[in-house]
Tab-separated table of C-alpha atoms in Angstrom:
chain	number	residue	atom	x	y	z
D	1	MET	CA	-8.429	26.022	21.812
D	2	THR	CA	-4.441	26.805	20.796
D	3	ASP	CA	-2.092	24.889	19.049
D	4	LYS	CA	-0.404	24.042	22.649
D	5	GLU	CA	-4.022	22.356	23.612
D	6	LEU	CA	-4.579	20.717	20.073
D	7	ILE	CA	-0.974	18.843	20.648
D	8	THR	CA	-1.589	18.495	24.451
D	9	GLY	CA	-4.857	16.450	23.561
D	10	LEU	CA	-3.837	14.634	20.868
D	11	LYS	CA	-0.933	13.729	22.703
D	12	LYS	CA	-3.177	12.168	25.281
D	13	ILE	CA	-5.540	10.558	22.393
D	14	VAL	CA	-2.647	8.631	20.494
D	15	LYS	CA	-0.528	7.132	23.635
D	16	PRO	CA	-1.821	3.633	23.579
D	17	TYR	CA	-1.686	3.440	19.523
D	18	ILE	CA	2.137	4.289	19.786
D	19	GLN	CA	5.016	2.253	18.910
D	20	ASN	CA	7.679	5.005	19.782
D	21	GLU	CA	8.172	6.524	22.461
D	22	ALA	CA	11.329	8.976	22.052
D	23	ALA	CA	8.437	9.901	18.756
D	24	PHE	CA	6.049	10.773	21.366
D	25	GLU	CA	8.279	12.209	23.681
D	26	THR	CA	9.083	15.689	21.442
D	27	MET	CA	5.590	15.266	19.718
D	28	ASN	CA	4.954	17.701	17.775
D	29	ALA	CA	2.442	19.446	14.723
D	30	ASP	CA	5.420	17.677	12.316
D	31	THR	CA	4.901	14.298	13.969
D	32	HIS	CA	4.582	12.288	11.134
D	33	LEU	CA	1.929	9.643	13.059
D	34	ILE	CA	2.678	6.309	11.078
D	35	ASP	CA	6.393	6.926	10.356
D	36	ASP	CA	7.568	8.609	13.164
D	37	LEU	CA	5.196	7.168	16.889
D	38	LYS	CA	4.874	3.981	14.023
D	39	ILE	CA	0.797	3.555	15.027
D	40	ASN	CA	-0.478	0.675	12.744
D	41	SER	CA	-2.843	1.623	9.323
D	42	ALA	CA	-5.745	-0.024	12.023
D	43	ASN	CA	-4.869	2.445	14.696
D	44	LEU	CA	-5.055	5.188	12.517
D	45	VAL	CA	-9.509	4.435	12.910
D	46	ASP	CA	-9.077	4.237	17.048
D	47	VAL	CA	-6.764	7.425	16.621
D	48	VAL	CA	-10.145	8.970	15.080
D	49	LEU	CA	-12.859	7.432	17.006
D	50	ASP	CA	-10.811	8.825	20.000
D	51	ILE	CA	-10.509	12.056	18.543
D	52	GLU	CA	-14.572	11.663	18.059
D	53	ASP	CA	-15.631	10.706	21.114
D	54	GLU	CA	-12.874	13.407	22.400
D	55	TYR	CA	-14.047	16.840	21.129
D	56	ASP	CA	-17.366	14.998	20.922
D	57	ILE	CA	-17.632	16.169	16.315
D	58	GLU	CA	-17.606	13.508	13.289
D	59	ILE	CA	-14.993	12.808	11.391
D	60	GLU	CA	-16.151	12.500	7.579
D	61	ASP	CA	-14.288	9.598	5.505
D	62	ASP	CA	-12.660	12.740	2.755
D	63	ALA	CA	-11.618	14.474	6.293
D	64	PHE	CA	-8.943	11.989	8.030
D	65	GLU	CA	-7.791	10.607	4.662
D	66	ASP	CA	-4.983	12.796	5.057
D	67	MET	CA	-4.701	12.894	8.994
D	68	LEU	CA	-1.536	10.991	8.675
D	69	THR	CA	0.505	14.207	10.996
D	70	VAL	CA	0.000	15.803	13.412
D	71	LYS	CA	-0.346	18.590	11.880
D	72	ALA	CA	-3.275	17.413	9.387
D	73	ALA	CA	-5.182	15.904	13.007
D	74	MET	CA	-4.818	19.481	14.314
D	75	ALA	CA	-5.979	21.301	11.521
D	76	VAL	CA	-9.163	18.432	11.008
D	77	VAL	CA	-10.287	19.196	14.916
D	78	SER	CA	-9.618	23.275	14.323
D	79	ALA	CA	-12.016	23.256	11.434
D	80	LYS	CA	-14.960	21.254	13.554
D	81	ILE	CA	-14.661	23.109	16.591
D	82	ALA	CA	-15.041	26.506	14.536
D	83	LYS	CA	-18.096	25.275	13.303
C	1	MET	CA	2.387	-4.513	-9.449
C	2	ILE	CA	3.195	-5.352	-6.092
C	3	GLY	CA	1.492	-5.551	-3.205
C	4	ASN	CA	1.329	-7.519	0.297
C	5	ASP	CA	-0.419	-7.001	3.829
C	6	ILE	CA	-0.050	-9.199	6.841
C	7	VAL	CA	-2.043	-9.700	9.849
C	8	ASP	CA	-0.899	-11.915	13.044
C	9	LEU	CA	-4.472	-12.875	14.541
C	10	ARG	CA	-3.274	-12.777	18.002
C	11	GLN	CA	-1.811	-9.617	18.068
C	12	THR	CA	-4.488	-7.612	16.637
C	13	ARG	CA	-6.842	-9.071	19.266
C	14	ILE	CA	-3.960	-7.026	21.791
C	15	ASP	CA	-3.318	-3.920	19.081
C	16	SER	CA	-7.185	-4.011	18.016
C	17	ASP	CA	-11.464	-3.985	19.344
C	18	TRP	CA	-12.756	-4.699	15.848
C	19	ASP	CA	-15.976	-4.433	17.585
C	20	ARG	CA	-16.194	-0.697	18.590
C	21	PRO	CA	-18.521	0.991	18.319
C	22	ARG	CA	-18.964	2.910	14.754
C	23	PHE	CA	-14.044	1.161	13.980
C	24	LEU	CA	-16.362	-0.776	11.065
C	25	LYS	CA	-18.570	2.059	9.495
C	26	LYS	CA	-15.276	3.728	9.187
C	27	LEU	CA	-12.960	0.299	8.005
C	28	PHE	CA	-15.570	-1.027	5.080
C	29	THR	CA	-17.870	0.139	2.348
C	30	SER	CA	-22.409	-0.601	2.958
C	31	LYS	CA	-21.385	-3.905	0.900
C	32	GLU	CA	-18.612	-5.385	3.057
C	33	LEU	CA	-20.789	-4.446	6.418
C	34	GLU	CA	-23.914	-6.677	4.667
C	35	LEU	CA	-21.266	-9.153	4.477
C	36	ILE	CA	-19.672	-8.586	7.347
C	37	ASN	CA	-23.281	-8.780	9.227
C	38	ILE	CA	-24.796	-12.128	7.867
C	39	GLN	CA	-21.915	-14.175	9.307
C	40	PRO	CA	-23.319	-16.315	12.025
C	41	SER	CA	-20.235	-16.536	14.678
C	42	LYS	CA	-17.877	-14.033	15.438
C	43	ALA	CA	-15.204	-15.999	14.748
C	44	LEU	CA	-15.835	-15.504	11.373
C	45	GLN	CA	-16.686	-12.155	11.538
C	46	GLU	CA	-13.821	-11.677	13.130
C	47	LYS	CA	-11.804	-13.393	10.655
C	48	LEU	CA	-13.849	-12.381	7.716
C	49	VAL	CA	-12.734	-8.331	8.984
C	50	TRP	CA	-8.635	-8.970	9.084
C	51	LEU	CA	-9.378	-10.469	5.452
C	52	LEU	CA	-11.314	-7.620	4.000
C	53	TRP	CA	-7.850	-5.037	5.884
C	54	THR	CA	-5.698	-7.219	4.510
C	55	MET	CA	-6.882	-7.595	0.866
C	56	LYS	CA	-7.485	-3.008	1.208
C	57	GLU	CA	-3.799	-2.594	2.339
C	58	ALA	CA	-2.383	-4.666	-0.116
C	59	THR	CA	-4.341	-3.219	-2.399
C	60	TYR	CA	-3.287	0.672	-1.118
C	61	LYS	CA	0.582	-0.222	-1.636
C	62	VAL	CA	-0.215	-0.964	-5.582
C	63	VAL	CA	-1.913	1.869	-5.733
C	64	MET	CA	0.877	4.539	-4.283
C	65	HIS	CA	2.753	3.810	-7.177
C	66	THR	CA	0.664	5.616	-9.715
C	67	GLU	CA	-1.553	7.967	-6.894
C	68	LYS	CA	1.609	9.000	-6.220
C	69	ARG	CA	1.080	10.538	-2.443
C	70	ARG	CA	0.490	8.754	1.174
C	71	PHE	CA	-3.592	8.736	2.150
C	72	PHE	CA	-5.693	6.922	4.894
C	73	ALA	CA	-9.087	5.393	2.724
C	74	PRO	CA	-10.179	2.579	3.390
C	75	LYS	CA	-13.524	2.756	2.527
C	76	SER	CA	-12.140	3.455	-1.048
C	77	PHE	CA	-11.078	0.132	-1.615
C	78	GLN	CA	-14.329	-2.194	-2.875
C	79	CYS	CA	-13.664	-5.653	-1.786
C	80	THR	CA	-15.118	-8.806	-3.304
C	81	LEU	CA	-14.705	-12.348	-2.449
C	82	TYR	CA	-14.970	-15.668	-6.035
C	83	ALA	CA	-17.331	-17.745	-3.109
C	84	ALA	CA	-18.458	-14.984	-0.371
C	85	ASN	CA	-21.251	-18.296	-0.189
C	86	ASP	CA	-18.275	-20.574	1.086
C	87	PHE	CA	-16.382	-18.438	3.600
C	88	LYS	CA	-15.719	-20.996	6.962
C	89	LEU	CA	-13.794	-20.507	9.934
C	90	GLU	CA	-11.908	-23.660	8.233
C	91	THR	CA	-10.818	-22.161	4.825
C	92	LYS	CA	-6.952	-21.613	3.949
C	93	LYS	CA	-7.455	-19.765	0.559
C	94	THR	CA	-9.623	-16.581	-1.108
C	95	THR	CA	-9.910	-15.487	-4.333
C	96	GLY	CA	-10.954	-11.325	-4.342
C	97	GLN	CA	-11.437	-8.272	-6.643
C	98	VAL	CA	-10.601	-5.326	-5.119
C	99	THR	CA	-11.386	-1.688	-6.505
C	100	PHE	CA	-10.019	1.292	-6.141
C	101	LYS	CA	-11.748	4.299	-8.419
C	102	ASP	CA	-12.473	2.215	-11.846
C	103	GLN	CA	-8.997	-0.121	-11.299
C	104	ASN	CA	-9.408	-3.801	-10.579
C	105	PHE	CA	-7.382	-6.124	-8.796
C	106	ASN	CA	-7.453	-9.490	-8.806
C	107	ILE	CA	-5.888	-10.726	-4.683
C	108	THR	CA	-5.434	-13.793	-3.401
C	109	SER	CA	-5.157	-14.455	0.494
C	110	GLU	CA	-4.321	-17.424	2.862
C	111	LEU	CA	-5.702	-17.509	5.718
C	112	ASN	CA	-5.410	-19.936	8.700
C	113	GLN	CA	-5.278	-19.819	13.110
C	114	ASN	CA	-2.340	-17.396	13.249
C	115	TYR	CA	-2.537	-14.849	10.353
C	116	ILE	CA	-3.728	-13.631	7.520
C	117	TYR	CA	-1.489	-13.049	3.882
C	118	SER	CA	-3.129	-10.977	1.315
C	119	TYR	CA	-1.454	-10.701	-2.105
C	120	ILE	CA	-1.557	-9.056	-5.291
C	121	GLY	CA	1.020	-9.417	-7.945
C	122	LYS	CA	1.568	-12.151	-11.057
C	123	ASN	CA	4.688	-14.238	-11.548
C	124	ASN	CA	6.026	-12.838	-7.699
C	125	VAL	CA	7.199	-14.750	-4.874
C	126	PHE	CA	5.665	-13.983	-1.238
C	127	ASN	CA	7.154	-15.734	1.408
C	128	LEU	CA	6.733	-15.940	5.021
C	129	ILE	CA	9.044	-14.951	7.476
C	130	ASN	CA	7.915	-16.447	11.145
C	131	PHE	CA	10.393	-14.874	13.674
C	132	VAL	CA	11.274	-16.379	16.795
C	133	LYS	CA	9.514	-15.816	20.055
C	134	GLY	CA	11.055	-12.341	21.630
C	135	ALA	CA	12.373	-10.941	18.966
C	136	SER	CA	12.411	-6.953	18.968
C	137	ALA	CA	10.742	-4.608	16.259
C	138	VAL	CA	14.310	-4.153	15.400
C	139	GLN	CA	15.453	-7.307	14.901
C	140	LYS	CA	12.608	-8.274	12.912
C	141	SER	CA	12.905	-5.763	10.359
C	142	ASN	CA	16.649	-6.365	9.716
C	143	ILE	CA	15.447	-9.946	9.585
C	144	THR	CA	12.818	-9.106	7.068
C	145	LYS	CA	15.459	-7.004	5.239
C	146	MET	CA	17.993	-9.511	4.912
C	147	ASN	CA	15.822	-12.649	3.944
C	148	ILE	CA	14.223	-10.025	0.943
C	149	ILE	CA	17.432	-9.469	0.000
C	150	LYS	CA	18.989	-13.516	0.263
C	151	GLU	CA	15.454	-14.847	-1.689
C	152	PHE	CA	16.049	-12.084	-5.123
C	153	ALA	CA	19.838	-11.921	-5.115
C	154	ASN	CA	19.375	-16.366	-4.449
C	155	GLN	CA	16.724	-16.261	-7.985
C	156	ASN	CA	19.559	-13.470	-10.057
C	157	ASN	CA	21.995	-16.278	-9.112
C	158	LEU	CA	23.810	-13.310	-7.559
C	159	THR	CA	24.971	-12.354	-4.283
C	160	SER	CA	23.032	-10.494	-1.298
C	161	SER	CA	26.163	-8.269	-1.638
C	162	SER	CA	25.585	-7.100	-4.834
C	163	TYR	CA	21.721	-5.583	-3.624
C	164	ILE	CA	20.239	-2.950	-0.868
C	165	LEU	CA	17.175	-1.887	-0.319
C	166	ARG	CA	15.820	0.831	-0.109
C	167	LYS	CA	11.980	3.226	0.631
C	168	ASN	CA	11.518	6.129	-1.824
C	169	GLU	CA	9.818	9.304	-0.825
C	170	LEU	CA	6.947	7.562	-0.641
C	171	GLY	CA	7.843	5.044	1.541
C	172	ILE	CA	7.856	2.084	-1.492
C	173	PRO	CA	10.574	-0.539	-0.933
C	174	ASN	CA	13.170	-0.843	-4.039
C	175	ILE	CA	15.585	-4.013	-4.239
C	176	ILE	CA	18.331	-1.927	-6.102
C	177	ASN	CA	20.786	-3.678	-7.802
C	178	LEU	CA	24.730	-1.543	-7.388
C	179	LYS	CA	26.109	-2.723	-9.885
C	180	ASN	CA	23.409	-1.185	-13.035
C	181	LEU	CA	22.352	0.497	-10.393
C	182	LYS	CA	18.497	-0.869	-11.466
C	183	GLU	CA	15.645	-1.349	-9.069
C	184	THR	CA	13.232	-3.859	-8.569
C	185	PRO	CA	9.749	-2.611	-6.135
C	186	CYS	CA	8.754	-5.349	-3.910
C	187	SER	CA	6.457	-5.119	-0.908
C	188	ILE	CA	7.211	-6.165	2.406
C	189	THR	CA	4.495	-6.581	5.376
C	190	HIS	CA	5.397	-7.330	9.119
C	191	HIS	CA	2.643	-7.822	12.512
C	192	GLY	CA	3.004	-9.297	14.959
C	193	ARG	CA	5.328	-12.763	14.525
C	194	PHE	CA	5.135	-12.612	11.149
C	195	SER	CA	6.294	-10.863	7.756
C	196	GLY	CA	5.372	-11.052	4.021
C	197	ILE	CA	7.411	-10.013	1.597
C	198	SER	CA	7.649	-9.860	-2.266
C	199	PHE	CA	8.935	-9.186	-5.583
């Protein structure tokens, strides 16, 4: 899966939880889920669950500990899919 | 050492489905899940879910000072309620402990049908702001900032213009005295109709 495909996939996943449209429009690898997209912390769990469902993977607790940016989310998904 | 967190219960029902499969398992330890599962009604479970959540979030704000990093690891915070057996829908106040690594924090929570507000800190000021209907996110944020500066200035017998509020690189807010540049850590929490300020 290319980075572009990953970002497109993640964009669809985070959409219901974002509270900042402008940052969402220009979402890229450096976008911060909390600072930029303003996703509330309880909804981070929904993002993790939606990623698991979408890519049919399981993300362990320590794997999502640092998943606060789009880049980090991409790394988690790539690593899991590669297995 | 200061940290606070609030949830607007009405807002949680719009934002989150805590009953969604696997949701609770990602957030809570087996001990916490046990306590949630033995509650006799959905309403009590809901209240406990958000109580424990605010306890974890308030503690996260405290340990960020020493961890010096941002992270999302809700299960690293183990919550205990001192009177878990007495937890009822009418419960207005709880005290408990949150353990993170080898540190224990005493935490107090205020509950009612509108919000749950948890805070850690001794001799600190904990205030709650109830926003007017229709206030935008930016307005709410500005009202909260103005309020914390005003309260802090009142306590120190100075005017609001003597202080500014600034977040450090970790996102921790500090009240800065513009004359002597002294920084006082504070904690701010918003959700839905409410915000909580403390210093």
